[in-house]
Tab-separated table of C-alpha atoms in Angstrom:
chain	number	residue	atom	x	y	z
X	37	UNK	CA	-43.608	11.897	6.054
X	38	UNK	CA	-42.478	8.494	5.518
X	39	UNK	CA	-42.518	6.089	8.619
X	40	UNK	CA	-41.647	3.048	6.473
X	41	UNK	CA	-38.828	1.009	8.186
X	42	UNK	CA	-37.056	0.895	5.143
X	43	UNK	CA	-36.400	4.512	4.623
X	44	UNK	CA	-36.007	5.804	8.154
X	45	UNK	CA	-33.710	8.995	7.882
X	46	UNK	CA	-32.248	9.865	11.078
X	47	UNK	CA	-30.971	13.350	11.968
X	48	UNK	CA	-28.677	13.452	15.242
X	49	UNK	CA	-28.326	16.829	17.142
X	50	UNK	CA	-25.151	17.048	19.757
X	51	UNK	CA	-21.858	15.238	18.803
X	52	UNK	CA	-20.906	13.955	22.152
X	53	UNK	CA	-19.834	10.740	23.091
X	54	UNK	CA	-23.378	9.166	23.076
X	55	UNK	CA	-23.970	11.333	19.711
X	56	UNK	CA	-20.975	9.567	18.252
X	57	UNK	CA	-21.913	6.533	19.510
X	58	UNK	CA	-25.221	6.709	17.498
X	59	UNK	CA	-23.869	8.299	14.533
X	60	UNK	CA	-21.426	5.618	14.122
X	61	UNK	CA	-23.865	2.853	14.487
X	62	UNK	CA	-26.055	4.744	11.970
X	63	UNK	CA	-23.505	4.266	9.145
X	64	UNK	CA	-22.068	0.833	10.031
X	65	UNK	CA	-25.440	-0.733	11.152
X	66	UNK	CA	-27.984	1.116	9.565
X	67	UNK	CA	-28.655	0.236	6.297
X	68	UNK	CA	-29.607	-3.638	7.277
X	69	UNK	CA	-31.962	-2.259	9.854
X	70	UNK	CA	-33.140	0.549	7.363
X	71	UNK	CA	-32.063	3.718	9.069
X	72	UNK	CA	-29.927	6.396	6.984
X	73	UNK	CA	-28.146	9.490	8.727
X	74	UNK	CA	-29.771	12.496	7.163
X	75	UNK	CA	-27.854	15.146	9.175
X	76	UNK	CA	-25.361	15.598	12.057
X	77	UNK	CA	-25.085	19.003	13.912
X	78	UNK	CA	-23.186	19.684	16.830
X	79	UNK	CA	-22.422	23.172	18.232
X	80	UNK	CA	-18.518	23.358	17.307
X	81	UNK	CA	-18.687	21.873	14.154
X	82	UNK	CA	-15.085	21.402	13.910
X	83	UNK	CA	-15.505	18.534	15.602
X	84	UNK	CA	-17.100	16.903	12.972
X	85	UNK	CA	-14.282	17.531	9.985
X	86	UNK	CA	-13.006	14.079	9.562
X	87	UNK	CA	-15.506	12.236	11.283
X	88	UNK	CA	-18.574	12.755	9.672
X	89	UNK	CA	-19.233	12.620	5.851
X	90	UNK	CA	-19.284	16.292	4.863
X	91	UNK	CA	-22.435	16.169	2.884
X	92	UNK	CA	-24.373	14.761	6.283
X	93	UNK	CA	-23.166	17.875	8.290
X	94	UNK	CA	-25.543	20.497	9.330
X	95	UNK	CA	-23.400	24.103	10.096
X	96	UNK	CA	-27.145	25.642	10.671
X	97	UNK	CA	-29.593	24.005	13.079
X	98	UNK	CA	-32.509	26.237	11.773
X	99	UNK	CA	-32.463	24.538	8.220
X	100	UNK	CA	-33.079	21.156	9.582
X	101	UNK	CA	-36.159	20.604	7.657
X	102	UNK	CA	-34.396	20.743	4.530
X	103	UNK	CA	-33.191	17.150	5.615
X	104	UNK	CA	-36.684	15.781	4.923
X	105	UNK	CA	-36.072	13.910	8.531
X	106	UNK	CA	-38.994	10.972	9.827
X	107	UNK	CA	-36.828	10.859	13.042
X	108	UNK	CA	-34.586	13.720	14.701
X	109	UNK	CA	-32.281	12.684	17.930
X	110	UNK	CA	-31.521	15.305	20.303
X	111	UNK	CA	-28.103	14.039	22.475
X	112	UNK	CA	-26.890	17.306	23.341
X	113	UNK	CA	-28.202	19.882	25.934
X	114	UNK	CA	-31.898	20.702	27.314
X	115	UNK	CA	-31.379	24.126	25.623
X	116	UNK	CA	-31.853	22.479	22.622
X	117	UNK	CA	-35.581	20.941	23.445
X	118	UNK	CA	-36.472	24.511	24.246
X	119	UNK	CA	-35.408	25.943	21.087
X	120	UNK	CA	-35.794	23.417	18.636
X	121	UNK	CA	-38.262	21.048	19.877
X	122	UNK	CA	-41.609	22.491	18.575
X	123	UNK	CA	-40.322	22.747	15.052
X	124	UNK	CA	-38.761	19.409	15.335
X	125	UNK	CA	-42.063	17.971	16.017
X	126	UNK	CA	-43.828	19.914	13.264
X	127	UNK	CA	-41.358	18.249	10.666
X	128	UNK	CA	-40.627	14.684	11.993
X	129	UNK	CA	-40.611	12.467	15.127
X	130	UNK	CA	-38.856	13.654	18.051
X	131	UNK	CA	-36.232	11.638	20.478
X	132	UNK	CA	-35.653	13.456	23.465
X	133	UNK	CA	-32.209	13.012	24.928
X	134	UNK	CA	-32.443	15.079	27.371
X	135	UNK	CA	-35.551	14.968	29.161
X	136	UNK	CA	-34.707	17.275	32.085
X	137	UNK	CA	-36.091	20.240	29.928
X	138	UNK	CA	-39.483	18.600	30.078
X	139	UNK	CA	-39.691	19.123	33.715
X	140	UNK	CA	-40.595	22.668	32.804
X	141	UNK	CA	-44.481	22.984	32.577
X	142	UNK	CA	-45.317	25.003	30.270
X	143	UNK	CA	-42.256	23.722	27.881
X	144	UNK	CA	-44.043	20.090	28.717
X	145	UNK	CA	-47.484	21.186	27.574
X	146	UNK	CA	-46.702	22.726	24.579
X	147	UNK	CA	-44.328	20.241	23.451
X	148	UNK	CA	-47.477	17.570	23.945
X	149	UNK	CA	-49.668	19.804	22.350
X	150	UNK	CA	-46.974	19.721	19.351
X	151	UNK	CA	-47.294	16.003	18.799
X	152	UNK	CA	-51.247	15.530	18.675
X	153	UNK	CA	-51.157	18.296	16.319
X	154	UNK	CA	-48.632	17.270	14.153
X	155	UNK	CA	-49.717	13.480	14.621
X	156	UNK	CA	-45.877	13.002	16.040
X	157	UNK	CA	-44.393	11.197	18.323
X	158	UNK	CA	-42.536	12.454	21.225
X	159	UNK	CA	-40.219	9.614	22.342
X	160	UNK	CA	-38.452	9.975	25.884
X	161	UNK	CA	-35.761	7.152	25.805
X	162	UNK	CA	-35.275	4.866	29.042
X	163	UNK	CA	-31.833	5.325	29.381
X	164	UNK	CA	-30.052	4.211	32.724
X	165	UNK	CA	-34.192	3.867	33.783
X	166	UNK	CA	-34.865	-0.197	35.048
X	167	UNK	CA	-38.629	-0.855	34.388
X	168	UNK	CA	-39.664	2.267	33.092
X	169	UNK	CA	-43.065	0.339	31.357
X	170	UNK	CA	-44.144	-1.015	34.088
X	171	UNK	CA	-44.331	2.298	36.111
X	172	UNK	CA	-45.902	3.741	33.265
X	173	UNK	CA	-48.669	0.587	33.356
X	174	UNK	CA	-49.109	0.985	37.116
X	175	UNK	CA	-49.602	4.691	36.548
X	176	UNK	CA	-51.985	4.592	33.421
X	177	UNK	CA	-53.755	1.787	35.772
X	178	UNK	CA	-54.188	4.366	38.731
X	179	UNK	CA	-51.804	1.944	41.311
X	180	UNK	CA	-48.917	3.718	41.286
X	181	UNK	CA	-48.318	5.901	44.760
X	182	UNK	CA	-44.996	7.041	45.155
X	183	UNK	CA	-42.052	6.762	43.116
X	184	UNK	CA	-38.451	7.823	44.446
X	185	UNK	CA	-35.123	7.056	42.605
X	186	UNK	CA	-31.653	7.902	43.659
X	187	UNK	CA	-28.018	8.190	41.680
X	188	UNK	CA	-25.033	8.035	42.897
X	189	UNK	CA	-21.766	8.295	41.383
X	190	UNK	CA	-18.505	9.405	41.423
X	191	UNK	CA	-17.877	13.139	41.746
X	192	UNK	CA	-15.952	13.182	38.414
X	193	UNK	CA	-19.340	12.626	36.762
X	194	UNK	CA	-21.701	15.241	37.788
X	195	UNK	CA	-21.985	18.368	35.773
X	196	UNK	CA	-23.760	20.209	38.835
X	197	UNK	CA	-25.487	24.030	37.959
X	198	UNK	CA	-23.453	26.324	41.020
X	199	UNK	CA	-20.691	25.359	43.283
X	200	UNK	CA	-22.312	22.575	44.999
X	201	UNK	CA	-19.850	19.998	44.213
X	202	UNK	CA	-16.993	21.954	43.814
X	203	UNK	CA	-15.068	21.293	46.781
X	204	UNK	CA	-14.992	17.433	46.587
X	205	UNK	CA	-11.831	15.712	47.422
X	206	UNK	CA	-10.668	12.181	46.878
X	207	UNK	CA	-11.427	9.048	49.149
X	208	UNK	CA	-14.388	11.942	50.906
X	209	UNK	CA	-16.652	8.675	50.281
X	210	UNK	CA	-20.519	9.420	50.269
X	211	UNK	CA	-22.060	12.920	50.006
X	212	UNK	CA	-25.780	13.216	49.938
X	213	UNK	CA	-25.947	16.465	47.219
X	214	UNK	CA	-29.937	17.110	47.006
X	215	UNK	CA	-32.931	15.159	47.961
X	216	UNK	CA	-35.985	16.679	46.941
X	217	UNK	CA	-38.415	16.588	44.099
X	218	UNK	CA	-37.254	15.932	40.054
X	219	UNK	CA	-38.508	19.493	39.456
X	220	UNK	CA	-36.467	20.944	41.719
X	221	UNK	CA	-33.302	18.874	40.789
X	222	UNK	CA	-33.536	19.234	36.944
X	223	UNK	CA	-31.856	22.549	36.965
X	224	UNK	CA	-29.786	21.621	39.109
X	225	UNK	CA	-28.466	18.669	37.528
X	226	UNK	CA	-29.695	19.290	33.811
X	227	UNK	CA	-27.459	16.435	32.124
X	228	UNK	CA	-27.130	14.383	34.895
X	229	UNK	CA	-30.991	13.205	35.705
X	230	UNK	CA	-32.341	12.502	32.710
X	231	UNK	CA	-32.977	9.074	33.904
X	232	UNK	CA	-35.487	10.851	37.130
X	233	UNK	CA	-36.957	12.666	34.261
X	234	UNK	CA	-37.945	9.773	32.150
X	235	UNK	CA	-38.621	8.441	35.398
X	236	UNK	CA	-41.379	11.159	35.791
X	237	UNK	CA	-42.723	11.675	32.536
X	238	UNK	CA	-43.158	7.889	32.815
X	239	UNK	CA	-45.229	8.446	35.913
X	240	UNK	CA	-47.454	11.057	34.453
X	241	UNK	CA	-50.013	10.717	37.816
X	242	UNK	CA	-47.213	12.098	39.888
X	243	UNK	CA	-45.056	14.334	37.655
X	244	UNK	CA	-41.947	16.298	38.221
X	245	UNK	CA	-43.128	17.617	41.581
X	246	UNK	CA	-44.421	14.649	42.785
X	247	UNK	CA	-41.509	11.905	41.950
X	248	UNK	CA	-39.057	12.505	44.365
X	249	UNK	CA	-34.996	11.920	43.916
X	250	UNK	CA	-31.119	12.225	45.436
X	251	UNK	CA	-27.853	12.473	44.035
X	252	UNK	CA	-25.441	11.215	45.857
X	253	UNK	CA	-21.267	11.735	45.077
X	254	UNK	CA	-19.729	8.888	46.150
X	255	UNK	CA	-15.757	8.781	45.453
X	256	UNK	CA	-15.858	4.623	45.701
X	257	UNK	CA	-17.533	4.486	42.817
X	258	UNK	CA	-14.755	4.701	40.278
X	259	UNK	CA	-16.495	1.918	37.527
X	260	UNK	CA	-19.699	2.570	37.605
X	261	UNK	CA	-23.234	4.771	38.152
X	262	UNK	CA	-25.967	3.255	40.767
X	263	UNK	CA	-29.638	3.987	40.035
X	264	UNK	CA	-31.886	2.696	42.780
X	265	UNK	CA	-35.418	3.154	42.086
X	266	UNK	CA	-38.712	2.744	45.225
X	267	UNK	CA	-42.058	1.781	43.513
X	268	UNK	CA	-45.132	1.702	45.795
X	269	UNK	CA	-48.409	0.759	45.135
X	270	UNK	CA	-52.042	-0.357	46.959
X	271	UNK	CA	-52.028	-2.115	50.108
X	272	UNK	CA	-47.893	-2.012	50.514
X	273	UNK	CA	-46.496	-3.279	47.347
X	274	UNK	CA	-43.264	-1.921	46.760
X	275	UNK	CA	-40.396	-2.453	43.892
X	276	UNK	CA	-36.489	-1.783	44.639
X	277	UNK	CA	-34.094	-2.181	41.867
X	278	UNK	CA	-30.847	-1.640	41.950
X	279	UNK	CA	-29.277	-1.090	38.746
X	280	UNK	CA	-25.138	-0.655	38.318
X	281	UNK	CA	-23.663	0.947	35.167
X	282	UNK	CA	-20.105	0.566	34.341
X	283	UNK	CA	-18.905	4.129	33.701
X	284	UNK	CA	-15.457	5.872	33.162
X	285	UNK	CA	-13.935	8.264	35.691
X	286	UNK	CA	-15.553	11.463	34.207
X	287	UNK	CA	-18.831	10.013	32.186
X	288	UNK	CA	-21.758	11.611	32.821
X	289	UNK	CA	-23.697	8.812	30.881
X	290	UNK	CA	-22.983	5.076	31.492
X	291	UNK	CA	-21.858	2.315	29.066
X	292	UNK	CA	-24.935	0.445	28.816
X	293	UNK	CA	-26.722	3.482	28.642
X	294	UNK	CA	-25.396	3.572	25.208
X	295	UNK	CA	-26.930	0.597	23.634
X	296	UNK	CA	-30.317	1.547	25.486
X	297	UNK	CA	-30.396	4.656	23.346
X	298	UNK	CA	-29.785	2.933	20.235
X	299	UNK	CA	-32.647	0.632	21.382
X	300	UNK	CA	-34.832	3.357	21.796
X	301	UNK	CA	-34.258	4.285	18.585
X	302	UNK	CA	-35.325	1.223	16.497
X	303	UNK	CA	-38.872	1.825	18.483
X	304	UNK	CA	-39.043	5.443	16.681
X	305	UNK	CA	-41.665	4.152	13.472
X	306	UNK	CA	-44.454	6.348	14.940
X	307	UNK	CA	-46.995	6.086	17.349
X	308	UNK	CA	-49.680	8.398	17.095
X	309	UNK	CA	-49.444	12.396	18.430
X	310	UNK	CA	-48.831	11.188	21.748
X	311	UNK	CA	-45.331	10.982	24.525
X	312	UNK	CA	-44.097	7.532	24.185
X	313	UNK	CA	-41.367	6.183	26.527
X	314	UNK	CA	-39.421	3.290	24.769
């Protein structure tokens, strides 16, 4: 598989608003960076006609390796990384959009196991996530005690497992929804917390069950998503960031969010059979 820079061919799964985002930047932007679009497939592929060159769509997910991909982008549902993810990694790179899937064990294991065998790299994207490399250094250096994060937003933009939410009414203000661990609130919240989950695979010492996180429905916010994230370490240190997203009335994924994906993926060239957060 080539990893050269100048031939990176890119294959985007899900056709959302961040998958068009990316696709788009693919064509306009790629070719002076030295990233080509191999394939785009999206569920309803109907909504693809007119939008996407018709010799880049993929109608059938299961003949992705026909694509010959070095990178494949998954922006579209944690189903997906179940299904797909394995044979993703035995063919190319893998970018993990939606990281919530990984908070299930034994999907998490294998999925590792996947990249030192193949010599691929499983890439888990920052996203909304403020200082996501230095959690991971004060975890890989043994410092790192406790981790919490919390995001809140407005009620418009949660896309909540249940009927937890479904009652909310305008100018309610704040509503604490769950505070728990990021195990327990990744089915709960499966496109909503990917940001806890890179959060945790970030700080491996502590995991899913041990990084704890809230959502929190707040009708005032009407622009934008706030991620607050608690670091402690040795002897009291502690971290609190505050991080504010502009966001539409109804976006589940903040603006800048965007081009933080699209950084992610210029860091895809390959590092080793190992999970790489960029």
């Amino acid at each position: 598989m080539a990893t050269d820079s100048s031939s990176q061919r890119i294959g985007v799964v899900g056709y959302g608003h961040l998958g068009q985002y990316l696709v788009e930047k693919i064509l306009k932007d790629g070719s002076a960076l030295g990233l080509t679009l191999a394939f785009v497939w999206n569920r309803n592929p109907d909504k693809l006609k007119g939008s996407v060159p018709a010799e880049l769509i993929l109608c059938d997910l299961t003949s992705f390796a026909d694509r010959r991909c070095d990178v494949i982008i998954e922006v579209c549902h944690p189903q997906i990384v179940k299904d797909f993810g394995l044979r993703f990694l035995s063919q190319s790179h893998f970018l993990v959009g939606s990281p919530s899937a990984l908070s299930d064990p034994d999907l998490n294991q294998k999925l590792r196991q996947a990249a030192w065998q193949y010599e691929r790299t499983l890439y888990i994207p920052s996203g909304a996530l403020w200082g996501g490399q230095d959690i991971q250094r004060m975890n890989d250096s043994g410092k790192l005690k406790a981790l919490f994060i919390r995001m809140s937003k407005h009620p418009s933009c949660f896309r909540l497992t249940g009927d937890v939410l479904s009652d909310w009414t305008e100018g309610e203000g704040r509503r604490v929804l769950f505070r728990g661990s990021v195990a327990e609130l990744c089915p709960l919240a499966p496109n909503n917390v990917n940001t806890m989950a890179a959060a945790a695979l970030a700080a491996g010492m502590l995991g899913f069950t041990g990084v704890q996180g809230e959502i929190v429905s707040d009708t005032a916010l009407s622009d934008y998503h706030v991620v607050e994230v608690e670091v402690s370490g040795p002897d009291g240190f502690s971290v609190h960031t505050v991080r504010r997203n502009p966001a539409k009335l109804g976006a589940v994924t903040g603006s800048a969010t965007y081009n933080s994906f699209w950084n992610s993926l210029l860091f895809c060239k390959g590092h080793g059979g190992r999970v790489y957060l960029c």
